[in-house]
Short mmCIF file of C-alpha atoms in Angstrom, two decimals:
data_model
loop_
_atom_site.label_atom_id
_atom_site.label_comp_id
_atom_site.label_asym_id
_atom_site.label_seq_id
_atom_site.Cartn_x
_atom_site.Cartn_y
_atom_site.Cartn_z
CA PRO E 1031 2.20 13.83 6.65
CA GLU E 1032 0.78 13.00 10.15
CA GLY E 1033 0.38 9.31 10.81
CA ILE E 1034 -3.07 7.89 11.58
CA ARG E 1035 -5.26 10.08 13.37
CA PHE E 1036 -6.70 7.15 16.10
CA ASP E 1037 -8.12 10.02 17.99
CA ASN E 1038 -10.50 11.28 15.37
CA ILE E 1039 -10.11 9.12 12.38
CA ASN E 1040 -13.98 9.24 11.70
CA ASP E 1041 -14.49 12.91 11.92
CA LYS E 1042 -16.66 14.30 9.61
CA LYS E 1043 -16.21 17.54 9.36
CA SER E 1044 -12.63 17.12 8.37
CA TYR E 1045 -12.63 13.80 5.97
CA ASN E 1046 -10.64 14.06 3.19
CA GLU E 1047 -11.36 11.10 0.78
CA TRP E 1048 -7.37 11.02 -0.21
CA THR E 1049 -6.04 11.49 3.70
CA ALA E 1050 -8.46 8.88 3.91
CA TYR E 1051 -6.66 6.59 1.45
CA GLY E 1052 -3.15 7.75 2.77
CA GLN E 1053 -4.02 6.19 6.37
CA SER E 1054 -5.24 3.21 5.41
CA LYS E 1055 -2.05 2.26 3.09
CA LEU E 1056 -0.22 3.41 5.86
CA ALA E 1057 -2.16 0.62 8.48
CA ASN E 1058 -1.42 -1.76 6.23
CA ILE E 1059 2.44 -0.87 5.78
CA LEU E 1060 2.32 -1.00 9.95
CA PHE E 1061 -0.20 -4.08 9.68
CA ALA E 1062 2.75 -6.05 8.19
CA LYS E 1063 5.68 -4.80 9.91
CA GLU E 1064 3.85 -5.61 13.32
CA LEU E 1065 2.86 -8.89 13.06
CA ALA E 1066 6.08 -9.89 10.97
CA ALA E 1067 7.45 -9.00 14.33
CA ARG E 1068 5.01 -11.01 16.96
CA LEU E 1069 5.24 -13.66 14.69
CA GLU E 1070 9.00 -13.58 15.02
CA ALA E 1071 8.55 -12.71 18.49
CA ARG E 1072 7.05 -16.12 19.01
CA GLY E 1073 9.00 -18.26 16.84
CA ILE E 1074 6.97 -18.36 14.20
CA ARG E 1075 9.25 -18.98 11.13
CA ASN E 1076 6.13 -19.92 8.28
CA ILE E 1077 4.72 -17.00 7.93
CA TYR E 1078 5.70 -14.56 5.85
CA VAL E 1079 3.45 -11.44 6.03
CA ASN E 1080 4.43 -8.47 3.87
CA SER E 1081 3.23 -5.77 2.47
CA LEU E 1082 3.32 -4.01 -1.77
CA HIS E 1083 2.13 -1.22 -3.40
CA PRO E 1084 1.16 -2.42 -6.21
CA GLY E 1085 1.84 0.03 -8.65
CA ILE E 1086 -0.70 2.63 -10.77
CA ILE E 1087 -2.48 0.86 -12.59
CA GLN E 1088 -4.69 1.16 -15.57
CA THR E 1089 -8.11 0.09 -14.24
CA GLU E 1090 -11.96 1.96 -14.16
CA LEU E 1091 -10.98 2.27 -10.05
CA ASN E 1092 -10.57 5.70 -10.99
CA ARG E 1093 -13.61 6.26 -12.50
CA HIS E 1094 -16.16 8.15 -9.81
CA GLN E 1095 -12.76 10.66 -9.02
CA LEU E 1096 -12.70 11.66 -12.40
CA ALA E 1097 -16.80 11.55 -12.93
CA LYS E 1098 -16.44 14.53 -10.97
CA LEU E 1099 -14.30 16.63 -13.29
CA GLY E 1100 -17.24 16.43 -16.03
CA VAL E 1101 -16.15 16.68 -19.18
CA PHE E 1102 -12.57 17.03 -18.46
CA ALA E 1103 -12.33 13.90 -17.20
CA GLY E 1104 -10.73 12.49 -20.18
CA PRO E 1105 -8.21 14.91 -21.28
CA ALA E 1106 -7.79 14.70 -17.03
CA LYS E 1107 -7.10 10.65 -17.15
CA ALA E 1108 -5.04 10.32 -20.60
CA LEU E 1109 -2.62 13.38 -19.15
CA PHE E 1110 -2.48 11.69 -15.76
CA TYR E 1111 -1.18 8.26 -17.27
CA ALA E 1112 1.15 10.22 -19.47
CA LEU E 1113 3.06 11.77 -16.43
CA ASN E 1114 3.54 8.61 -14.87
CA LYS E 1115 4.74 4.89 -15.00
CA THR E 1116 1.73 2.65 -15.20
CA LEU E 1117 1.37 -0.14 -15.49
CA THR E 1118 -1.48 -2.95 -16.59
CA GLU E 1119 -3.71 -5.09 -14.79
CA ASP E 1120 -1.20 -8.29 -15.31
CA GLU E 1121 2.13 -5.96 -14.79
CA GLY E 1122 -0.14 -4.80 -11.38
CA ALA E 1123 -1.00 -8.40 -10.04
CA SER E 1124 2.62 -9.67 -10.36
CA THR E 1125 3.66 -7.91 -6.82
CA SER E 1126 0.94 -10.02 -5.16
CA LEU E 1127 1.77 -13.01 -6.99
CA TYR E 1128 5.03 -13.01 -6.32
CA LEU E 1129 4.72 -12.75 -2.68
CA ALA E 1130 2.34 -15.39 -2.41
CA THR E 1131 3.59 -17.69 -4.39
CA ASP E 1132 7.22 -17.85 -5.11
CA PRO E 1133 9.71 -19.49 -3.03
CA GLU E 1134 12.45 -16.38 -3.35
CA VAL E 1135 10.19 -14.79 -0.44
CA GLU E 1136 11.10 -18.15 1.59
CA GLN E 1137 14.69 -18.14 1.08
CA ARG E 1138 14.98 -14.68 1.46
CA GLY E 1139 13.48 -14.68 4.78
CA TYR E 1140 11.04 -11.51 3.68
CA ARG E 1141 8.83 -10.41 6.92
CA GLY E 1142 7.88 -7.16 7.65
CA ARG E 1143 8.97 -5.56 4.28
CA TYR E 1144 7.47 -2.98 1.49
CA PHE E 1145 7.75 -4.27 -2.50
CA VAL E 1146 7.43 -2.11 -4.72
CA PRO E 1147 6.22 -3.40 -8.57
CA VAL E 1148 7.49 -5.03 -10.14
CA ALA E 1149 8.57 -7.28 -7.22
CA GLN E 1150 10.91 -5.74 -5.98
CA VAL E 1151 12.09 -4.89 -2.44
CA GLY E 1152 11.49 -0.44 -2.34
CA ALA E 1153 10.97 1.86 0.91
CA PRO E 1154 7.46 3.35 2.18
CA GLU E 1155 8.02 6.83 1.05
CA ILE E 1156 6.90 8.15 4.67
CA PRO E 1157 8.75 8.45 7.27
CA GLN E 1158 6.05 6.79 9.41
CA ALA E 1159 6.02 4.04 7.80
CA GLU E 1160 8.75 3.14 10.00
CA ASP E 1161 7.48 4.05 13.64
CA ALA E 1162 7.50 0.58 15.66
CA MET E 1163 4.96 2.70 18.61
CA LEU E 1164 2.94 3.61 15.52
CA ALA E 1165 2.27 -0.16 14.53
CA ARG E 1166 1.87 -1.55 17.65
CA ARG E 1167 -1.18 0.76 18.41
#
């Protein structure tokens, strides 16, 4: 992975929807880390900024991707869900709800952290997510 392509982020010739999606997710992680660091540097301790991966949720959000597969869409979806740990919509929402409402976030001082399902501190799977210089950009 190359991180975020700031110099040609909207390049029509090399655009790839999955690359763009990955860059947007990386940007979310980096933004949360940098905002948490800036708040900390200013002595602001009553705001908790974190990022999360909600998990693979069984929704219809991927219907446009699947439509490209035509008659294979149904079997492809079934196979994907069978091979991956998927969550219900309620389960997928639980990490966001935890971070927004649970007193434990404040008690444990969670700031600039990355969470995975269900409401667990995790580590992003790409090294660029730990790049402080990239976060400042």
